[in-house]
Amino acid sequence: MTDTTASTENAAIVGREDLHDIEAILSVVGSDEGEVIRAVKDNADALFTWNYEKGERPALNRLYEKAKTSMWNGETDLDWSIEVDQEAVVVANAAGAGGLGPEMDLAGTPFEKWTEKEWLQVGIESQNWMLSQFMHGEQGALLCTAKIVETVPWIDAKYYAATQVMDEARHVEVFAKYLDTKLSGHYPLNAHLGLLLDDIIEDSRWDMTYLGMQIMVEGLALAAFGFIHQLTTEPLLKQLLRYVMSDEARHVAFGVLSLKEYYAELSDTEMKERQEFAFEAAVRMRDRFLQQEVWARMGLDVKEVLPLVMAAPERAMFQSMLFAKIVPNCKKLGLLDRNDGWLRQKFTELGVIQFEDWADTAEEYEMFALAEGEVASQQA
Ligand SMILES: [Fe+2]
Ligand SMILES: [Fe+2]
């Protein structure tokens, strides 16, 4: 493929020729500041099925049975009495400034005059921003999964999706409570994440909800939660993420197991549409992690800051790790290789193809399951 073809395709799919075009990335701005409701048109048909044969899809049935016994209670299983000193956490974890830090040579940049005070503040803002986006993303998952209950034609999948709706309600609840009682401020929905959630919800094809949410958004969430779970020294957040991840791994498995069957039947043209959708989602998620709203709130010129953020080595590592689950799952679904490896080429361009042979999530969810006794409310 020539570069011109690649740029034309990029322009058609994500609205810009160069994936790293900062002006174009920044031209997407959020519109939810100060609003209470965001309305998105859902164009899909709700399907009844008269085939009630439970267990026709044994893997989905197993997942459903597992989900029924894996529920935890965000109010009582988490120790909300733990006091969180956000400043101390930011300092202890030396994290959260988008991969930039005082140890780097930032002479001649907008950070030149920053003292410890600003670095601490940006760490706090980044944490508020990150957890806010997790919370909004969880609500996206709540809506998408409720939609899957309606649109998927298989009874085993409707049953499973119903358990996931409950899981997602719990996730929204615990992230919102953590933000409100332990952190120091909210951010509205990031514009790039918003574009992606709108695309997923507006699409009339039931499998696109799965692809956008279960494979892409939740695949990324599983990797991001894992990363932060490992990194954080804050015991309440660590426990919260542990619980959420045990559910999230099942959700991604649900996506992989359902789409594996469906995608095996699709034509090249139909698969190409899915490949393009996966690519678009990947770019939106990459863009959102540039956390443009944080730099703006710190009073910086975002256009000046983003090239530095994009070049920060630590951020590049974090950003590519976010795709550690998505890429192998796309491979398992045939999305990397169909149509002469179109998506493989695009993931190469994005710098994330190195994960293709990592473990996929179809079976891996067992590994994330909570051990017996790990959650009080699961005891009979
Ligand atoms: Fe979730
Ligand atoms: Fe989920």
Short mmCIF file of C-alpha atoms and ligand atoms in Angstrom, two decimals:
data_model
loop_
_atom_site.label_atom_id
_atom_site.label_comp_id
_atom_site.label_asym_id
_atom_site.label_seq_id
_atom_site.Cartn_x
_atom_site.Cartn_y
_atom_site.Cartn_z
CA MET A 1 0.00 0.00 0.00
CA THR A 2 1.36 3.44 -0.88
CA ASP A 3 1.46 6.28 1.61
CA THR A 4 -1.10 8.22 -0.39
CA THR A 5 -3.60 5.40 -0.14
CA ALA A 6 -2.96 5.18 3.60
CA SER A 7 -3.53 8.93 4.10
CA THR A 8 -6.69 8.93 2.00
CA GLU A 9 -8.01 6.01 4.02
CA ASN A 10 -7.11 7.71 7.29
CA ALA A 11 -8.94 10.85 6.20
CA ALA A 12 -12.05 8.86 5.33
CA ILE A 13 -12.07 6.82 8.52
CA VAL A 14 -10.77 9.08 11.28
CA GLY A 15 -11.07 12.50 9.64
CA ARG A 16 -7.37 13.28 9.18
CA GLU A 17 -4.60 12.07 6.86
CA ASP A 18 -1.79 12.06 9.39
CA LEU A 19 -2.60 10.07 12.53
CA HIS A 20 -0.26 12.31 14.54
CA ASP A 21 -1.69 15.64 13.31
CA ILE A 22 -2.00 17.63 16.54
CA GLU A 23 -4.17 20.44 15.17
CA ALA A 24 -6.67 17.91 13.89
CA ILE A 25 -6.66 16.02 17.18
CA LEU A 26 -7.32 19.24 19.08
CA SER A 27 -10.08 20.33 16.73
CA VAL A 28 -12.26 17.69 18.37
CA VAL A 29 -13.65 19.31 21.50
CA GLY A 30 -16.15 18.16 24.07
CA SER A 31 -19.61 19.66 24.36
CA ASP A 32 -20.75 18.17 27.65
CA GLU A 33 -19.37 20.79 30.02
CA GLY A 34 -22.26 21.96 32.20
CA GLU A 35 -24.78 19.53 30.64
CA VAL A 36 -26.64 16.84 32.55
CA ILE A 37 -27.87 14.72 29.64
CA ARG A 38 -26.26 13.57 26.38
CA ALA A 39 -28.74 12.09 23.89
CA VAL A 40 -27.50 9.62 21.26
CA LYS A 41 -29.68 8.09 18.54
CA ASP A 42 -29.83 4.30 18.79
CA ASN A 43 -30.69 2.97 15.33
CA ALA A 44 -30.91 -0.73 16.09
CA ASP A 45 -33.85 -3.14 16.09
CA ALA A 46 -34.72 -4.87 19.36
CA LEU A 47 -34.96 -8.61 18.67
CA PHE A 48 -37.09 -11.21 20.39
CA THR A 49 -35.98 -14.79 19.97
CA TRP A 50 -38.38 -17.72 20.33
CA ASN A 51 -35.50 -20.15 20.62
CA TYR A 52 -35.16 -20.51 24.40
CA GLU A 53 -32.75 -23.46 24.23
CA LYS A 54 -30.34 -22.64 27.08
CA GLY A 55 -26.76 -23.76 26.54
CA GLU A 56 -26.91 -23.94 22.75
CA ARG A 57 -23.70 -21.91 22.93
CA PRO A 58 -21.88 -23.72 25.75
CA ALA A 59 -19.06 -21.20 26.14
CA LEU A 60 -21.53 -18.34 26.62
CA ASN A 61 -23.60 -20.45 28.97
CA ARG A 62 -20.51 -21.17 31.10
CA LEU A 63 -19.74 -17.49 31.21
CA TYR A 64 -23.30 -16.73 32.30
CA GLU A 65 -23.21 -19.30 35.11
CA LYS A 66 -19.85 -17.94 36.24
CA ALA A 67 -21.16 -14.38 36.26
CA LYS A 68 -24.12 -15.31 38.45
CA THR A 69 -21.83 -16.42 41.25
CA SER A 70 -19.22 -13.68 40.84
CA MET A 71 -21.20 -10.63 41.86
CA TRP A 72 -19.71 -8.40 44.54
CA ASN A 73 -21.22 -5.45 46.34
CA GLY A 74 -19.51 -2.10 45.90
CA GLU A 75 -21.00 -0.68 49.08
CA THR A 76 -20.06 -3.47 51.45
CA ASP A 77 -17.13 -5.36 49.93
CA LEU A 78 -14.90 -2.31 49.58
CA ASP A 79 -13.50 -0.63 52.67
CA TRP A 80 -14.66 2.93 52.16
CA SER A 81 -13.34 3.89 55.60
CA ILE A 82 -9.83 3.98 54.12
CA GLU A 83 -8.65 7.60 54.04
CA VAL A 84 -7.01 8.66 50.79
CA ASP A 85 -4.39 11.40 50.87
CA GLN A 86 -4.39 12.19 47.16
CA GLU A 87 -1.25 14.33 47.28
CA ALA A 88 0.67 11.63 49.09
CA VAL A 89 -0.52 9.02 46.58
CA VAL A 90 0.56 11.16 43.63
CA VAL A 91 3.99 11.68 45.18
CA ALA A 92 4.41 8.03 46.17
CA ASN A 93 3.46 6.79 42.71
CA ALA A 94 5.39 9.51 40.87
CA ALA A 95 2.80 9.11 38.16
CA GLY A 96 0.13 10.82 36.25
CA ALA A 97 1.72 13.76 34.41
CA GLY A 98 1.21 12.14 31.03
CA GLY A 99 4.72 10.71 31.01
CA LEU A 100 6.36 14.08 31.59
CA GLY A 101 8.21 14.90 34.79
CA PRO A 102 10.63 17.26 36.49
CA GLU A 103 13.52 14.84 35.87
CA MET A 104 13.32 15.52 32.12
CA ASP A 105 15.12 18.28 30.30
CA LEU A 106 12.28 20.69 29.62
CA ALA A 107 14.25 23.89 29.08
CA GLY A 108 12.64 26.14 26.53
CA THR A 109 9.23 24.47 26.95
CA PRO A 110 6.13 25.72 28.80
CA PHE A 111 7.25 23.52 31.73
CA GLU A 112 10.54 25.35 32.17
CA LYS A 113 9.42 27.34 35.19
CA TRP A 114 7.35 24.64 36.83
CA THR A 115 8.15 23.93 40.44
CA GLU A 116 7.20 20.95 42.57
CA LYS A 117 3.85 22.64 43.20
CA GLU A 118 2.78 22.50 39.54
CA TRP A 119 4.04 18.95 39.06
CA LEU A 120 2.02 17.88 42.07
CA GLN A 121 -1.04 19.72 40.78
CA VAL A 122 -0.82 18.13 37.33
CA GLY A 123 -0.51 14.71 38.96
CA ILE A 124 -3.70 15.36 40.90
CA GLU A 125 -5.53 16.70 37.84
CA SER A 126 -4.40 13.71 35.79
CA GLN A 127 -5.77 11.34 38.38
CA ASN A 128 -9.10 13.18 38.54
CA TRP A 129 -9.23 13.14 34.75
CA MET A 130 -8.32 9.48 34.40
CA LEU A 131 -10.85 8.25 36.94
CA SER A 132 -13.53 10.53 35.45
CA GLN A 133 -12.95 9.00 32.01
CA PHE A 134 -13.10 5.51 33.50
CA MET A 135 -16.42 6.42 35.10
CA HIS A 136 -17.83 7.80 31.83
CA GLY A 137 -16.52 4.79 29.92
CA GLU A 138 -18.23 2.49 32.43
CA GLN A 139 -21.51 4.26 31.80
CA GLY A 140 -20.90 3.75 28.08
CA ALA A 141 -20.51 0.04 28.83
CA LEU A 142 -23.71 0.06 30.85
CA LEU A 143 -25.69 1.51 27.93
CA CYS A 144 -24.01 -0.67 25.30
CA THR A 145 -24.60 -3.86 27.21
CA ALA A 146 -28.25 -2.99 27.79
CA LYS A 147 -28.40 -2.49 24.02
CA ILE A 148 -26.85 -5.92 23.42
CA VAL A 149 -29.57 -7.50 25.58
CA GLU A 150 -32.04 -6.09 23.04
CA THR A 151 -30.20 -6.61 19.78
CA VAL A 152 -28.28 -9.90 19.97
CA PRO A 153 -30.34 -12.75 18.45
CA TRP A 154 -29.09 -15.58 20.76
CA ILE A 155 -30.70 -16.37 24.12
CA ASP A 156 -27.41 -17.40 25.79
CA ALA A 157 -25.95 -14.02 24.83
CA LYS A 158 -29.01 -12.12 26.08
CA TYR A 159 -28.70 -13.93 29.42
CA TYR A 160 -25.02 -13.17 29.73
CA ALA A 161 -25.39 -9.54 28.65
CA ALA A 162 -28.02 -9.09 31.36
CA THR A 163 -25.44 -10.03 34.02
CA GLN A 164 -23.01 -7.61 32.47
CA VAL A 165 -25.53 -4.78 32.78
CA MET A 166 -25.48 -5.36 36.53
CA ASP A 167 -21.68 -5.51 36.55
CA GLU A 168 -21.44 -2.18 34.74
CA ALA A 169 -23.91 -0.50 37.08
CA ARG A 170 -21.60 -1.54 39.91
CA HIS A 171 -18.56 -0.20 38.07
CA VAL A 172 -20.13 3.21 37.43
CA GLU A 173 -21.23 3.28 41.07
CA VAL A 174 -17.79 2.56 42.57
CA PHE A 175 -15.84 4.89 40.28
CA ALA A 176 -18.34 7.70 40.98
CA LYS A 177 -18.12 7.10 44.71
CA TYR A 178 -14.32 7.00 44.62
CA LEU A 179 -14.19 10.28 42.70
CA ASP A 180 -16.69 11.98 45.00
CA THR A 181 -15.36 10.82 48.33
CA LYS A 182 -11.61 10.29 47.78
CA LEU A 183 -10.45 12.55 44.95
CA SER A 184 -10.77 16.27 44.29
CA GLY A 185 -12.77 16.96 41.15
CA HIS A 186 -14.49 15.68 38.02
CA TYR A 187 -13.85 16.12 34.31
CA PRO A 188 -16.52 15.95 31.61
CA LEU A 189 -16.44 13.21 28.98
CA ASN A 190 -13.33 13.44 26.80
CA ALA A 191 -14.26 14.46 23.25
CA HIS A 192 -12.49 11.52 21.55
CA LEU A 193 -14.05 8.99 23.89
CA GLY A 194 -17.38 10.70 23.23
CA LEU A 195 -17.03 10.31 19.45
CA LEU A 196 -16.28 6.64 19.92
CA LEU A 197 -19.20 5.99 22.29
CA ASP A 198 -21.57 7.79 19.90
CA ASP A 199 -20.35 5.68 16.96
CA ILE A 200 -20.85 2.48 18.92
CA ILE A 201 -24.34 3.35 20.13
CA GLU A 202 -25.57 4.79 16.81
CA ASP A 203 -24.60 1.74 14.75
CA SER A 204 -27.54 -0.44 13.76
CA ARG A 205 -25.57 -3.70 13.51
CA TRP A 206 -25.57 -5.70 16.75
CA ASP A 207 -22.03 -6.99 16.38
CA MET A 208 -20.64 -3.44 16.16
CA THR A 209 -21.71 -2.81 19.74
CA TYR A 210 -19.65 -5.82 20.79
CA LEU A 211 -16.70 -4.86 18.63
CA GLY A 212 -16.63 -1.26 19.83
CA MET A 213 -17.37 -1.94 23.48
CA GLN A 214 -16.34 -5.50 24.45
CA ILE A 215 -13.29 -5.76 22.20
CA MET A 216 -11.97 -2.21 21.93
CA VAL A 217 -13.12 -0.11 24.92
CA GLU A 218 -13.19 -2.94 27.46
CA GLY A 219 -10.02 -4.50 26.05
CA LEU A 220 -8.30 -1.20 26.64
CA ALA A 221 -9.88 -0.80 30.07
CA LEU A 222 -8.69 -4.24 31.14
CA ALA A 223 -5.11 -3.35 30.20
CA ALA A 224 -5.29 0.14 31.75
CA PHE A 225 -6.83 -1.11 35.01
CA GLY A 226 -4.15 -3.81 35.18
CA PHE A 227 -1.42 -1.24 34.74
CA ILE A 228 -2.79 1.08 37.43
CA HIS A 229 -3.63 -1.80 39.74
CA GLN A 230 0.02 -2.80 39.64
CA LEU A 231 1.31 0.72 40.02
CA THR A 232 -0.88 2.23 42.73
CA THR A 233 0.04 2.07 46.40
CA GLU A 234 -3.46 3.18 47.43
CA PRO A 235 -5.17 0.11 48.94
CA LEU A 236 -8.79 1.10 48.26
CA LEU A 237 -8.19 1.83 44.57
CA LYS A 238 -6.15 -1.36 44.28
CA GLN A 239 -9.02 -3.44 45.68
CA LEU A 240 -11.60 -1.61 43.60
CA LEU A 241 -9.64 -2.27 40.41
CA ARG A 242 -9.10 -5.89 41.37
CA TYR A 243 -12.86 -6.43 41.60
CA VAL A 244 -13.62 -4.50 38.43
CA MET A 245 -10.96 -6.39 36.46
CA SER A 246 -12.37 -9.76 37.48
CA ASP A 247 -15.62 -8.69 35.76
CA GLU A 248 -13.95 -6.89 32.86
CA ALA A 249 -12.05 -10.01 31.79
CA ARG A 250 -15.36 -11.86 31.50
CA HIS A 251 -16.80 -9.01 29.45
CA VAL A 252 -13.97 -9.10 26.95
CA ALA A 253 -14.28 -12.90 26.77
CA PHE A 254 -17.99 -12.44 26.02
CA GLY A 255 -17.04 -10.26 23.05
CA VAL A 256 -14.42 -12.64 21.72
CA LEU A 257 -16.58 -15.76 22.10
CA SER A 258 -19.63 -14.18 20.46
CA LEU A 259 -17.86 -12.51 17.56
CA LYS A 260 -15.63 -15.52 16.81
CA GLU A 261 -18.71 -17.42 15.72
CA TYR A 262 -20.30 -14.52 13.86
CA TYR A 263 -17.20 -13.25 12.03
CA ALA A 264 -16.39 -16.70 10.66
CA GLU A 265 -19.45 -16.26 8.40
CA LEU A 266 -18.86 -12.72 7.14
CA SER A 267 -17.76 -11.78 3.62
CA ASP A 268 -14.56 -9.82 2.91
CA THR A 269 -16.55 -6.63 2.39
CA GLU A 270 -18.36 -7.03 5.68
CA MET A 271 -15.09 -7.81 7.45
CA LYS A 272 -13.49 -4.71 5.95
CA GLU A 273 -16.16 -2.55 7.60
CA ARG A 274 -15.32 -4.18 10.94
CA GLN A 275 -11.61 -3.69 10.41
CA GLU A 276 -12.15 0.00 9.69
CA PHE A 277 -14.32 0.35 12.76
CA ALA A 278 -11.66 -1.29 14.95
CA PHE A 279 -9.01 1.01 13.53
CA GLU A 280 -11.13 4.10 14.09
CA ALA A 281 -11.79 3.04 17.68
CA ALA A 282 -8.07 2.47 18.27
CA VAL A 283 -7.19 5.97 17.05
CA ARG A 284 -9.91 7.60 19.18
CA MET A 285 -8.65 5.82 22.26
CA ARG A 286 -5.06 6.76 21.54
CA ASP A 287 -6.15 10.41 21.14
CA ARG A 288 -8.06 10.45 24.38
CA PHE A 289 -5.05 9.45 26.44
CA LEU A 290 -3.31 12.67 25.42
CA GLN A 291 -5.54 14.16 28.18
CA GLN A 292 -5.84 17.52 26.44
CA GLU A 293 -8.35 18.77 29.04
CA VAL A 294 -5.76 18.45 31.82
CA TRP A 295 -3.19 20.61 30.05
CA ALA A 296 -5.86 23.20 29.34
CA ARG A 297 -6.95 23.26 32.98
CA MET A 298 -3.31 23.76 34.00
CA GLY A 299 -3.39 26.95 31.94
CA LEU A 300 -1.01 25.68 29.23
CA ASP A 301 -1.20 26.09 25.48
CA VAL A 302 -2.24 22.56 24.58
CA LYS A 303 -0.86 22.85 21.06
CA GLU A 304 2.58 23.56 22.47
CA VAL A 305 2.39 20.79 25.02
CA LEU A 306 1.09 17.88 22.94
CA PRO A 307 4.24 17.32 20.86
CA LEU A 308 6.17 16.95 24.12
CA VAL A 309 3.56 14.60 25.52
CA MET A 310 3.57 12.51 22.36
CA ALA A 311 7.34 12.22 22.51
CA ALA A 312 7.59 11.29 26.21
CA PRO A 313 9.12 7.79 26.36
CA GLU A 314 7.18 6.70 29.45
CA ARG A 315 3.91 7.70 27.83
CA ALA A 316 4.72 5.83 24.64
CA MET A 317 5.20 2.70 26.72
CA PHE A 318 1.94 3.19 28.64
CA GLN A 319 0.07 3.98 25.43
CA SER A 320 1.22 0.89 23.61
CA MET A 321 0.54 -1.31 26.67
CA LEU A 322 -3.08 -0.23 26.43
CA PHE A 323 -3.34 -2.31 23.27
CA ALA A 324 -1.92 -5.46 24.83
CA LYS A 325 -5.38 -7.10 24.97
CA ILE A 326 -6.98 -5.52 21.92
CA VAL A 327 -4.46 -6.68 19.33
CA PRO A 328 -4.42 -10.43 20.19
CA ASN A 329 -8.22 -10.42 20.44
CA CYS A 330 -8.52 -8.78 17.01
CA LYS A 331 -6.16 -11.42 15.69
CA LYS A 332 -8.26 -14.22 17.15
CA LEU A 333 -11.34 -12.78 15.43
CA GLY A 334 -9.62 -12.72 12.04
CA LEU A 335 -9.66 -8.93 11.99
CA LEU A 336 -5.89 -8.56 11.63
CA ASP A 337 -5.48 -10.83 8.66
CA ARG A 338 -8.57 -10.62 6.47
CA ASN A 339 -8.42 -8.42 3.36
CA ASP A 340 -4.67 -8.86 2.90
CA GLY A 341 -3.88 -7.94 6.47
CA TRP A 342 -5.41 -4.46 6.25
CA LEU A 343 -5.73 -3.97 10.00
CA ARG A 344 -2.29 -5.46 10.61
CA GLN A 345 -0.92 -2.66 8.45
CA LYS A 346 -2.91 -0.02 10.37
CA PHE A 347 -1.88 -1.36 13.77
CA THR A 348 1.70 -1.29 12.53
CA GLU A 349 1.23 2.38 11.64
CA LEU A 350 -0.13 3.00 15.16
CA GLY A 351 2.86 1.17 16.67
CA VAL A 352 0.92 -1.56 18.50
CA ILE A 353 1.29 -4.66 16.32
CA GLN A 354 3.91 -6.17 18.66
CA PHE A 355 1.15 -7.55 20.90
CA GLU A 356 -0.43 -9.80 18.28
CA ASP A 357 0.86 -13.03 19.79
CA TRP A 358 0.10 -12.18 23.41
CA ALA A 359 -2.61 -14.17 25.19
CA ASP A 360 -6.13 -13.46 23.95
CA THR A 361 -8.95 -13.08 26.47
CA ALA A 362 -11.30 -15.91 25.41
CA GLU A 363 -10.02 -18.18 28.18
CA GLU A 364 -7.93 -15.77 30.18
CA TYR A 365 -10.88 -14.57 32.25
CA GLU A 366 -10.49 -17.59 34.55
CA MET A 367 -7.14 -16.18 35.57
CA PHE A 368 -8.73 -12.92 36.68
CA ALA A 369 -11.51 -14.60 38.66
CA LEU A 370 -11.73 -13.70 42.34
CA ALA A 371 -10.51 -16.45 44.61
CA GLU A 372 -12.79 -18.10 47.10
CA GLY A 373 -12.98 -15.91 50.19
CA GLU A 374 -11.65 -12.85 48.38
CA VAL A 375 -15.07 -11.22 48.54
CA ALA A 376 -17.17 -11.40 51.69
CA SER A 377 -20.58 -11.14 50.01
CA GLN A 378 -19.90 -14.12 47.77
CA GLN A 379 -19.93 -16.47 50.75
CA ALA A 380 -23.24 -18.25 51.02
FE FE B 1 -16.99 -2.12 33.45
FE FE B 2 -17.14 -4.17 31.34
#
